[in-house]
PDB file of C-alpha atoms in Angstrom:
ATOM      1  CA  UNK A  27    -111.477 -37.621  26.071  1.00 96.00           C
ATOM      2  CA  UNK A  28    -109.308 -39.864  23.891  1.00 97.00           C
ATOM      3  CA  UNK A  29    -107.349 -37.802  21.372  1.00 97.00           C
ATOM      4  CA  UNK A  30    -105.999 -39.031  18.041  1.00 97.00           C
ATOM      5  CA  UNK A  31    -102.238 -39.655  18.184  1.00 98.00           C
ATOM      6  CA  UNK A  32    -100.318 -37.906  15.422  1.00 97.00           C
ATOM      7  CA  UNK A  33     -98.490 -40.290  13.114  1.00 97.00           C
ATOM      8  CA  UNK A  34     -94.930 -40.263  11.812  1.00 97.00           C
ATOM      9  CA  UNK A  35     -94.398 -37.680   9.071  1.00 96.00           C
ATOM     10  CA  UNK A  36     -96.538 -34.941  10.600  1.00 96.00           C
ATOM     11  CA  UNK A  37     -94.475 -31.724  10.860  1.00 97.00           C
ATOM     12  CA  UNK A  38     -95.579 -31.128  14.495  1.00 97.00           C
ATOM     13  CA  UNK A  39     -93.374 -34.077  15.531  1.00 98.00           C
ATOM     14  CA  UNK A  40     -90.307 -32.141  14.289  1.00 98.00           C
ATOM     15  CA  UNK A  41     -91.021 -28.872  16.069  1.00 97.00           C
ATOM     16  CA  UNK A  42     -88.906 -27.628  18.980  1.00 98.00           C
ATOM     17  CA  UNK A  43     -91.831 -26.922  21.286  1.00 98.00           C
ATOM     18  CA  UNK A  44     -92.633 -23.698  23.129  1.00 98.00           C
ATOM     19  CA  UNK A  45     -92.761 -23.098  26.884  1.00 98.00           C
ATOM     20  CA  UNK A  46     -96.182 -22.459  28.374  1.00 98.00           C
ATOM     21  CA  UNK A  47     -97.458 -20.579  31.449  1.00 97.00           C
ATOM     22  CA  UNK A  48     -99.837 -21.645  34.177  1.00 96.00           C
ATOM     23  CA  UNK A  49    -102.528 -19.714  32.249  1.00 97.00           C
ATOM     24  CA  UNK A  50    -102.308 -22.044  29.250  1.00 97.00           C
ATOM     25  CA  UNK A  51    -105.967 -22.648  28.224  1.00 97.00           C
ATOM     26  CA  UNK A  52    -107.533 -25.844  29.580  1.00 97.00           C
ATOM     27  CA  UNK A  53    -104.176 -27.193  30.807  1.00 98.00           C
ATOM     28  CA  UNK A  54    -105.602 -29.614  33.355  1.00 97.00           C
ATOM     29  CA  UNK A  55    -108.166 -30.942  30.865  1.00 98.00           C
ATOM     30  CA  UNK A  56    -105.412 -31.322  28.237  1.00 98.00           C
ATOM     31  CA  UNK A  57    -103.272 -33.328  30.681  1.00 98.00           C
ATOM     32  CA  UNK A  58    -106.267 -35.484  31.699  1.00 98.00           C
ATOM     33  CA  UNK A  59    -107.013 -36.158  28.011  1.00 98.00           C
ATOM     34  CA  UNK A  60    -103.382 -37.053  27.376  1.00 98.00           C
ATOM     35  CA  UNK A  61    -103.376 -39.586  30.220  1.00 98.00           C
ATOM     36  CA  UNK A  62    -106.618 -41.117  28.914  1.00 98.00           C
ATOM     37  CA  UNK A  63    -105.160 -41.255  25.399  1.00 98.00           C
ATOM     38  CA  UNK A  64    -101.909 -42.816  26.608  1.00 98.00           C
ATOM     39  CA  UNK A  65    -103.658 -45.488  28.691  1.00 98.00           C
ATOM     40  CA  UNK A  66    -106.015 -46.291  25.800  1.00 97.00           C
ATOM     41  CA  UNK A  67    -102.975 -46.959  23.599  1.00 97.00           C
ATOM     42  CA  UNK A  68    -101.122 -48.915  26.353  1.00 96.00           C
ATOM     43  CA  UNK A  69     -98.288 -46.393  26.402  1.00 97.00           C
ATOM     44  CA  UNK A  70     -95.969 -45.391  29.236  1.00 97.00           C
ATOM     45  CA  UNK A  71     -95.394 -41.836  27.994  1.00 98.00           C
ATOM     46  CA  UNK A  72     -96.979 -39.242  25.724  1.00 98.00           C
ATOM     47  CA  UNK A  73     -95.776 -35.806  24.642  1.00 98.00           C
ATOM     48  CA  UNK A  74     -97.983 -32.902  23.605  1.00 98.00           C
ATOM     49  CA  UNK A  75     -96.734 -32.861  19.968  1.00 98.00           C
ATOM     50  CA  UNK A  76     -98.025 -36.425  19.665  1.00 98.00           C
ATOM     51  CA  UNK A  77    -101.537 -35.020  20.077  1.00 98.00           C
ATOM     52  CA  UNK A  78    -100.801 -32.065  17.781  1.00 97.00           C
ATOM     53  CA  UNK A  79     -99.773 -29.477  20.396  1.00 98.00           C
ATOM     54  CA  UNK A  80     -96.310 -27.850  19.907  1.00 98.00           C
ATOM     55  CA  UNK A  81     -95.852 -27.141  23.636  1.00 98.00           C
ATOM     56  CA  UNK A  82     -93.262 -28.326  26.191  1.00 98.00           C
ATOM     57  CA  UNK A  83     -95.467 -30.808  27.988  1.00 98.00           C
ATOM     58  CA  UNK A  84     -95.212 -34.549  28.435  1.00 98.00           C
ATOM     59  CA  UNK A  85     -96.566 -37.194  30.784  1.00 98.00           C
ATOM     60  CA  UNK A  86     -95.319 -40.555  31.932  1.00 98.00           C
ATOM     61  CA  UNK A  87     -96.569 -43.516  33.949  1.00 97.00           C
ATOM     62  CA  UNK A  88     -93.947 -46.252  34.306  1.00 96.00           C
ATOM     63  CA  UNK A  89     -96.227 -48.678  36.191  1.00 94.00           C
ATOM     64  CA  UNK A  90     -96.336 -51.260  33.335  1.00 93.00           C
ATOM     65  CA  UNK A  91     -92.536 -51.610  33.569  1.00 90.00           C
ATOM     66  CA  UNK A  92     -92.804 -52.675  37.224  1.00 89.00           C
ATOM     67  CA  UNK A  93     -94.023 -56.113  36.092  1.00 87.00           C
ATOM     68  CA  UNK A  94     -90.563 -56.905  34.627  1.00 84.00           C
ATOM     69  CA  UNK A  95     -89.200 -59.876  36.575  1.00 80.00           C
ATOM     70  CA  UNK A  96     -85.586 -58.954  35.715  1.00 82.00           C
ATOM     71  CA  UNK A  97     -85.762 -55.826  37.857  1.00 82.00           C
ATOM     72  CA  UNK A  98     -84.519 -55.492  41.392  1.00 85.00           C
ATOM     73  CA  UNK A  99     -87.182 -55.007  44.045  1.00 88.00           C
ATOM     74  CA  UNK A 100     -85.929 -51.459  44.495  1.00 87.00           C
ATOM     75  CA  UNK A 101     -86.370 -50.520  40.834  1.00 86.00           C
ATOM     76  CA  UNK A 102     -89.709 -52.340  40.616  1.00 88.00           C
ATOM     77  CA  UNK A 103     -90.958 -50.255  43.570  1.00 89.00           C
ATOM     78  CA  UNK A 104     -89.685 -47.025  41.994  1.00 88.00           C
ATOM     79  CA  UNK A 105     -91.467 -47.737  38.699  1.00 91.00           C
ATOM     80  CA  UNK A 106     -94.748 -48.951  40.226  1.00 91.00           C
ATOM     81  CA  UNK A 107     -97.106 -45.978  40.372  1.00 89.00           C
ATOM     82  CA  UNK A 108     -94.542 -43.462  39.117  1.00 93.00           C
ATOM     83  CA  UNK A 109     -96.801 -41.057  37.284  1.00 96.00           C
ATOM     84  CA  UNK A 110     -95.656 -37.529  36.502  1.00 98.00           C
ATOM     85  CA  UNK A 111     -96.412 -34.440  34.418  1.00 98.00           C
ATOM     86  CA  UNK A 112     -93.414 -32.526  33.000  1.00 98.00           C
ATOM     87  CA  UNK A 113     -93.969 -28.930  31.870  1.00 98.00           C
ATOM     88  CA  UNK A 114     -91.268 -26.705  30.314  1.00 98.00           C
ATOM     89  CA  UNK A 115     -88.701 -29.433  30.965  1.00 98.00           C
ATOM     90  CA  UNK A 116     -85.022 -28.696  30.496  1.00 98.00           C
ATOM     91  CA  UNK A 117     -82.471 -31.539  30.472  1.00 98.00           C
ATOM     92  CA  UNK A 118     -79.563 -30.432  32.669  1.00 98.00           C
ATOM     93  CA  UNK A 119     -77.369 -33.513  32.509  1.00 98.00           C
ATOM     94  CA  UNK A 120     -77.214 -37.013  30.993  1.00 98.00           C
ATOM     95  CA  UNK A 121     -74.494 -39.178  32.464  1.00 97.00           C
ATOM     96  CA  UNK A 122     -73.252 -42.684  33.108  1.00 96.00           C
ATOM     97  CA  UNK A 123     -72.868 -45.619  30.748  1.00 95.00           C
ATOM     98  CA  UNK A 124     -74.984 -45.868  27.624  1.00 96.00           C
ATOM     99  CA  UNK A 125     -77.349 -48.826  27.725  1.00 95.00           C
ATOM    100  CA  UNK A 126     -79.516 -50.411  25.118  1.00 96.00           C
ATOM    101  CA  UNK A 127     -83.302 -50.800  25.290  1.00 95.00           C
ATOM    102  CA  UNK A 128     -85.784 -51.769  22.612  1.00 96.00           C
ATOM    103  CA  UNK A 129     -87.962 -48.663  22.166  1.00 97.00           C
ATOM    104  CA  UNK A 130     -91.220 -48.037  20.402  1.00 97.00           C
ATOM    105  CA  UNK A 131     -93.420 -44.985  19.962  1.00 98.00           C
ATOM    106  CA  UNK A 132     -97.179 -44.467  19.750  1.00 98.00           C
ATOM    107  CA  UNK A 133     -96.618 -42.119  16.785  1.00 98.00           C
ATOM    108  CA  UNK A 134     -94.610 -44.832  14.995  1.00 98.00           C
ATOM    109  CA  UNK A 135     -96.769 -47.952  15.438  1.00 96.00           C
ATOM    110  CA  UNK A 136     -95.343 -51.426  14.812  1.00 92.00           C
ATOM    111  CA  UNK A 137     -91.745 -50.164  14.732  1.00 96.00           C
ATOM    112  CA  UNK A 138     -89.335 -51.056  17.542  1.00 96.00           C
ATOM    113  CA  UNK A 139     -85.572 -50.637  17.560  1.00 97.00           C
ATOM    114  CA  UNK A 140     -82.697 -50.824  20.023  1.00 97.00           C
ATOM    115  CA  UNK A 141     -81.703 -47.337  21.220  1.00 97.00           C
ATOM    116  CA  UNK A 142     -78.694 -46.441  23.387  1.00 97.00           C
ATOM    117  CA  UNK A 143     -79.133 -43.741  26.008  1.00 98.00           C
ATOM    118  CA  UNK A 144     -77.249 -42.606  29.125  1.00 97.00           C
ATOM    119  CA  UNK A 145     -78.361 -44.328  32.332  1.00 96.00           C
ATOM    120  CA  UNK A 146     -78.851 -41.249  34.535  1.00 98.00           C
ATOM    121  CA  UNK A 147     -80.386 -37.811  33.986  1.00 98.00           C
ATOM    122  CA  UNK A 148     -80.912 -34.555  35.843  1.00 98.00           C
ATOM    123  CA  UNK A 149     -83.947 -32.640  34.633  1.00 98.00           C
ATOM    124  CA  UNK A 150     -85.627 -29.392  35.584  1.00 98.00           C
ATOM    125  CA  UNK A 151     -89.386 -29.087  35.071  1.00 98.00           C
ATOM    126  CA  UNK A 152     -92.664 -27.772  36.446  1.00 98.00           C
ATOM    127  CA  UNK A 153     -95.437 -30.042  37.648  1.00 98.00           C
ATOM    128  CA  UNK A 154     -99.144 -29.515  36.926  1.00 97.00           C
ATOM    129  CA  UNK A 155     -99.402 -27.003  39.796  1.00 97.00           C
ATOM    130  CA  UNK A 156     -96.447 -25.093  38.277  1.00 97.00           C
ATOM    131  CA  UNK A 157     -94.110 -25.986  41.114  1.00 98.00           C
ATOM    132  CA  UNK A 158     -90.533 -26.161  39.907  1.00 98.00           C
ATOM    133  CA  UNK A 159     -88.502 -29.318  40.428  1.00 98.00           C
ATOM    134  CA  UNK A 160     -84.947 -30.429  39.708  1.00 98.00           C
ATOM    135  CA  UNK A 161     -84.797 -34.226  39.930  1.00 98.00           C
ATOM    136  CA  UNK A 162     -82.391 -37.058  39.162  1.00 98.00           C
ATOM    137  CA  UNK A 163     -83.701 -40.242  37.528  1.00 97.00           C
ATOM    138  CA  UNK A 164     -82.030 -43.433  36.398  1.00 95.00           C
ATOM    139  CA  UNK A 165     -82.898 -46.766  34.814  1.00 92.00           C
ATOM    140  CA  UNK A 166     -86.181 -47.216  32.960  1.00 94.00           C
ATOM    141  CA  UNK A 167     -87.715 -44.058  34.455  1.00 96.00           C
ATOM    142  CA  UNK A 168     -84.850 -42.036  32.947  1.00 97.00           C
ATOM    143  CA  UNK A 169     -85.296 -43.890  29.654  1.00 97.00           C
ATOM    144  CA  UNK A 170     -89.012 -42.969  29.378  1.00 97.00           C
ATOM    145  CA  UNK A 171     -88.293 -39.338  30.311  1.00 98.00           C
ATOM    146  CA  UNK A 172     -85.475 -39.125  27.725  1.00 98.00           C
ATOM    147  CA  UNK A 173     -87.761 -40.523  25.026  1.00 98.00           C
ATOM    148  CA  UNK A 174     -90.578 -38.065  25.829  1.00 98.00           C
ATOM    149  CA  UNK A 175     -88.156 -35.145  26.260  1.00 98.00           C
ATOM    150  CA  UNK A 176     -86.872 -35.858  22.760  1.00 98.00           C
ATOM    151  CA  UNK A 177     -90.418 -35.323  21.479  1.00 98.00           C
ATOM    152  CA  UNK A 178     -90.584 -31.751  22.796  1.00 98.00           C
ATOM    153  CA  UNK A 179     -87.206 -31.142  21.101  1.00 98.00           C
ATOM    154  CA  UNK A 180     -88.519 -32.403  17.733  1.00 98.00           C
ATOM    155  CA  UNK A 181     -86.507 -35.658  17.938  1.00 98.00           C
ATOM    156  CA  UNK A 182     -87.838 -39.189  17.378  1.00 98.00           C
ATOM    157  CA  UNK A 183     -86.345 -42.440  18.621  1.00 98.00           C
ATOM    158  CA  UNK A 184     -85.634 -43.396  15.002  1.00 97.00           C
ATOM    159  CA  UNK A 185     -83.116 -40.514  14.911  1.00 97.00           C
ATOM    160  CA  UNK A 186     -80.960 -42.524  17.341  1.00 97.00           C
ATOM    161  CA  UNK A 187     -80.595 -45.599  15.166  1.00 96.00           C
ATOM    162  CA  UNK A 188     -78.023 -46.393  12.465  1.00 94.00           C
ATOM    163  CA  UNK A 189     -78.414 -45.496   8.782  1.00 94.00           C
ATOM    164  CA  UNK A 190     -78.659 -49.218   8.001  1.00 95.00           C
ATOM    165  CA  UNK A 191     -81.514 -49.701  10.482  1.00 95.00           C
ATOM    166  CA  UNK A 192     -83.269 -46.653   9.054  1.00 94.00           C
ATOM    167  CA  UNK A 193     -83.063 -48.176   5.580  1.00 96.00           C
ATOM    168  CA  UNK A 194     -84.531 -51.417   6.921  1.00 95.00           C
ATOM    169  CA  UNK A 195     -87.593 -49.670   8.420  1.00 96.00           C
ATOM    170  CA  UNK A 196     -88.059 -47.142   5.602  1.00 96.00           C
ATOM    171  CA  UNK A 197     -91.044 -48.947   4.081  1.00 95.00           C
ATOM    172  CA  UNK A 198     -92.825 -49.238   7.437  1.00 95.00           C
ATOM    173  CA  UNK A 199     -92.313 -45.513   8.074  1.00 95.00           C
ATOM    174  CA  UNK A 200     -93.674 -44.711   4.619  1.00 94.00           C
ATOM    175  CA  UNK A 201     -96.730 -46.877   5.325  1.00 94.00           C
ATOM    176  CA  UNK A 202     -97.389 -44.833   8.485  1.00 95.00           C
ATOM    177  CA  UNK A 203     -97.083 -41.577   6.520  1.00 93.00           C
ATOM    178  CA  UNK A 204     -99.530 -42.913   3.933  1.00 92.00           C
ATOM    179  CA  UNK A 205    -102.032 -43.948   6.615  1.00 91.00           C
ATOM    180  CA  UNK A 206    -101.602 -47.653   6.008  1.00 91.00           C
ATOM    181  CA  UNK A 207    -100.699 -48.499   9.637  1.00 91.00           C
ATOM    182  CA  UNK A 208    -103.496 -50.047  11.652  1.00 90.00           C
ATOM    183  CA  UNK A 209    -102.794 -49.665  15.376  1.00 95.00           C
ATOM    184  CA  UNK A 210    -105.618 -50.484  17.798  1.00 94.00           C
ATOM    185  CA  UNK A 211    -105.887 -46.864  18.934  1.00 96.00           C
ATOM    186  CA  UNK A 212    -107.063 -43.641  17.330  1.00 94.00           C
ATOM    187  CA  UNK A 213    -104.499 -42.030  15.045  1.00 96.00           C
ATOM    188  CA  UNK A 214    -104.283 -39.022  12.740  1.00 93.00           C
ATOM    189  CA  UNK A 215    -101.953 -39.659   9.822  1.00 90.00           C
ATOM    190  CA  UNK A 216     -99.903 -37.050   7.989  1.00 81.00           C
ATOM    191  CA  UNK A 217    -101.929 -37.394   4.815  1.00 69.00           C
ATOM    192  CA  UNK A 218    -105.102 -36.521   6.717  1.00 58.00           C
ATOM    193  CA  UNK A 219    -106.362 -40.079   7.051  1.00 58.00           C
ATOM    194  CA  UNK A 220    -107.674 -41.273  10.379  1.00 59.00           C
ATOM    195  CA  UNK A 221    -107.077 -44.695  11.843  1.00 56.00           C
ATOM    196  CA  UNK A 222    -109.389 -46.845  13.887  1.00 57.00           C
TER     197      UNK A 222
END
Protein backbone atom coordinates (compact mmCIF):
# COMPACT_ATOMS: atom_id res chain seq x y z
CA UNK A 1 0.00 0.00 0.00
CA UNK A 2 1.38 3.41 -0.95
CA UNK A 3 1.50 5.68 2.08
CA UNK A 4 1.45 9.49 2.03
CA UNK A 5 4.89 10.97 2.66
CA UNK A 6 4.95 13.54 5.45
CA UNK A 7 5.99 17.00 4.28
CA UNK A 8 8.50 19.44 5.73
CA UNK A 9 7.18 21.23 8.82
CA UNK A 10 5.42 18.23 10.35
CA UNK A 11 6.65 17.77 13.96
CA UNK A 12 7.19 14.00 13.44
CA UNK A 13 10.20 14.85 11.25
CA UNK A 14 11.89 16.47 14.27
CA UNK A 15 11.37 13.63 16.74
CA UNK A 16 14.25 11.48 18.00
CA UNK A 17 12.60 8.16 17.26
CA UNK A 18 12.04 5.24 19.62
CA UNK A 19 13.48 1.73 19.41
CA UNK A 20 11.05 -1.06 18.58
CA UNK A 21 10.93 -4.80 19.31
CA UNK A 22 10.31 -7.75 17.02
CA UNK A 23 6.71 -7.67 18.30
CA UNK A 24 6.04 -4.24 16.79
CA UNK A 25 2.54 -4.53 15.25
CA UNK A 26 2.47 -5.30 11.50
CA UNK A 27 6.23 -4.69 11.13
CA UNK A 28 6.66 -6.70 7.92
CA UNK A 29 3.59 -5.05 6.34
CA UNK A 30 4.89 -1.61 7.39
CA UNK A 31 8.27 -2.31 5.77
CA UNK A 32 6.60 -3.63 2.59
CA UNK A 33 4.42 -0.49 2.44
CA UNK A 34 7.48 1.70 2.92
CA UNK A 35 9.31 0.02 0.03
CA UNK A 36 6.23 0.42 -2.19
CA UNK A 37 5.94 4.08 -1.16
CA UNK A 38 9.65 4.74 -1.78
CA UNK A 39 9.63 3.11 -5.22
CA UNK A 40 6.46 4.99 -6.19
CA UNK A 41 8.26 8.26 -5.38
CA UNK A 42 11.52 7.18 -7.11
CA UNK A 43 13.45 7.40 -3.85
CA UNK A 44 16.53 5.48 -2.71
CA UNK A 45 15.71 5.66 1.00
CA UNK A 46 12.76 6.24 3.32
CA UNK A 47 12.59 6.55 7.09
CA UNK A 48 9.59 5.71 9.27
CA UNK A 49 9.01 9.33 10.42
CA UNK A 50 8.52 10.24 6.75
CA UNK A 51 5.37 8.12 6.82
CA UNK A 52 4.34 9.47 10.23
CA UNK A 53 5.86 6.76 12.47
CA UNK A 54 8.29 7.98 15.18
CA UNK A 55 10.21 4.67 15.28
CA UNK A 56 13.86 3.78 14.54
CA UNK A 57 13.28 2.16 11.17
CA UNK A 58 14.51 3.06 7.71
CA UNK A 59 14.96 1.32 4.38
CA UNK A 60 17.27 1.86 1.44
CA UNK A 61 17.73 0.56 -2.09
CA UNK A 62 20.75 2.09 -3.83
CA UNK A 63 20.14 0.35 -7.18
CA UNK A 64 19.30 3.61 -9.04
CA UNK A 65 22.78 4.94 -8.19
CA UNK A 66 24.42 1.99 -9.95
CA UNK A 67 23.59 3.62 -13.31
CA UNK A 68 26.11 6.42 -12.63
CA UNK A 69 28.80 6.17 -15.31
CA UNK A 70 31.35 8.00 -13.11
CA UNK A 71 31.49 5.07 -10.67
CA UNK A 72 34.10 2.36 -10.64
CA UNK A 73 32.87 -1.11 -11.58
CA UNK A 74 33.40 -2.16 -7.98
CA UNK A 75 31.18 0.58 -6.54
CA UNK A 76 28.57 0.08 -9.28
CA UNK A 77 28.36 -3.61 -8.33
CA UNK A 78 28.07 -2.78 -4.62
CA UNK A 79 25.20 -0.35 -5.23
CA UNK A 80 23.30 -2.52 -7.72
CA UNK A 81 20.68 -4.47 -5.78
CA UNK A 82 21.80 -3.20 -2.37
CA UNK A 83 18.49 -3.21 -0.52
CA UNK A 84 18.39 -3.21 3.26
CA UNK A 85 16.14 -2.65 6.27
CA UNK A 86 17.68 -0.89 9.29
CA UNK A 87 15.93 -1.25 12.65
CA UNK A 88 17.09 0.43 15.89
CA UNK A 89 20.19 1.67 14.10
CA UNK A 90 23.03 3.24 16.07
CA UNK A 91 25.83 5.10 14.29
CA UNK A 92 29.10 3.94 15.84
CA UNK A 93 31.60 5.86 13.73
CA UNK A 94 31.79 8.34 10.85
CA UNK A 95 35.29 8.76 9.46
CA UNK A 96 37.39 9.77 6.49
CA UNK A 97 37.30 12.89 4.35
CA UNK A 98 34.11 14.91 4.03
CA UNK A 99 32.74 14.86 0.50
CA UNK A 100 30.01 16.82 -1.17
CA UNK A 101 26.90 15.38 -2.81
CA UNK A 102 23.73 17.07 -4.00
CA UNK A 103 20.99 15.68 -1.75
CA UNK A 104 17.24 15.80 -1.91
CA UNK A 105 14.49 14.40 0.29
CA UNK A 106 11.02 13.02 -0.43
CA UNK A 107 9.67 15.08 2.50
CA UNK A 108 11.17 18.24 0.99
CA UNK A 109 10.18 18.02 -2.68
CA UNK A 110 11.88 20.18 -5.32
CA UNK A 111 14.69 21.22 -2.96
CA UNK A 112 18.23 19.95 -3.53
CA UNK A 113 21.42 21.21 -1.92
CA UNK A 114 25.06 20.20 -1.60
CA UNK A 115 25.72 18.43 1.70
CA UNK A 116 29.10 17.39 3.11
CA UNK A 117 29.33 14.08 4.94
CA UNK A 118 32.13 11.73 6.02
CA UNK A 119 32.95 9.05 3.45
CA UNK A 120 32.88 5.96 5.70
CA UNK A 121 30.56 4.79 8.49
CA UNK A 122 30.25 1.96 10.98
CA UNK A 123 26.66 1.27 11.98
CA UNK A 124 24.94 -1.22 14.25
CA UNK A 125 21.37 -2.27 13.40
CA UNK A 126 18.86 -5.11 13.28
CA UNK A 127 17.49 -6.48 10.03
CA UNK A 128 13.84 -7.40 9.44
CA UNK A 129 14.38 -10.79 11.14
CA UNK A 130 15.84 -8.97 14.16
CA UNK A 131 19.33 -10.29 13.55
CA UNK A 132 21.92 -7.82 14.81
CA UNK A 133 24.61 -6.54 12.43
CA UNK A 134 27.59 -4.22 12.71
CA UNK A 135 28.64 -3.16 9.21
CA UNK A 136 30.98 -0.70 7.53
CA UNK A 137 29.79 1.23 4.47
CA UNK A 138 31.42 3.84 2.28
CA UNK A 139 30.67 5.95 -0.77
CA UNK A 140 27.08 6.48 -1.90
CA UNK A 141 25.74 3.61 0.22
CA UNK A 142 27.12 5.36 3.32
CA UNK A 143 25.64 8.64 2.10
CA UNK A 144 22.11 7.21 1.78
CA UNK A 145 22.38 5.52 5.18
CA UNK A 146 23.60 8.76 6.82
CA UNK A 147 20.71 10.71 5.29
CA UNK A 148 18.11 8.18 6.49
CA UNK A 149 19.78 7.79 9.88
CA UNK A 150 19.47 11.55 10.33
CA UNK A 151 15.70 11.16 9.91
CA UNK A 152 15.39 8.83 12.90
CA UNK A 153 17.42 11.38 14.89
CA UNK A 154 15.04 14.23 13.95
CA UNK A 155 17.56 15.82 11.57
CA UNK A 156 16.92 16.92 7.97
CA UNK A 157 19.48 17.42 5.21
CA UNK A 158 18.66 21.14 5.26
CA UNK A 159 20.19 21.26 8.77
CA UNK A 160 23.58 20.57 7.16
CA UNK A 161 23.58 23.59 4.85
CA UNK A 162 24.76 27.15 5.48
CA UNK A 163 22.59 29.93 6.88
CA UNK A 164 22.80 31.70 3.52
CA UNK A 165 21.56 28.62 1.64
CA UNK A 166 18.74 28.23 4.18
CA UNK A 167 17.68 31.82 3.50
CA UNK A 168 17.71 31.12 -0.24
CA UNK A 169 15.34 28.13 0.08
CA UNK A 170 13.13 29.61 2.82
CA UNK A 171 10.24 30.39 0.45
CA UNK A 172 10.27 26.87 -1.04
CA UNK A 173 10.21 25.36 2.45
CA UNK A 174 7.30 27.61 3.41
CA UNK A 175 5.44 26.51 0.26
CA UNK A 176 5.84 22.88 1.34
CA UNK A 177 4.54 23.69 4.83
CA UNK A 178 1.53 25.43 3.29
CA UNK A 179 0.78 22.48 1.00
CA UNK A 180 1.67 24.35 -2.19
CA UNK A 181 4.27 21.79 -3.36
CA UNK A 182 3.08 19.46 -6.11
CA UNK A 183 5.28 16.35 -6.23
CA UNK A 184 4.11 13.45 -8.39
CA UNK A 185 3.63 11.21 -5.34
CA UNK A 186 1.18 11.15 -2.45
CA UNK A 187 2.03 13.62 0.34
CA UNK A 188 0.54 14.75 3.62
CA UNK A 189 1.38 18.35 4.36
CA UNK A 190 1.78 19.91 7.80
CA UNK A 191 -1.33 22.04 7.44
CA UNK A 192 -3.40 18.91 6.84
CA UNK A 193 -3.60 19.27 3.06
CA UNK A 194 -2.98 16.25 0.89
CA UNK A 195 -1.08 16.27 -2.36
CA UNK A 196 -1.70 14.29 -5.51
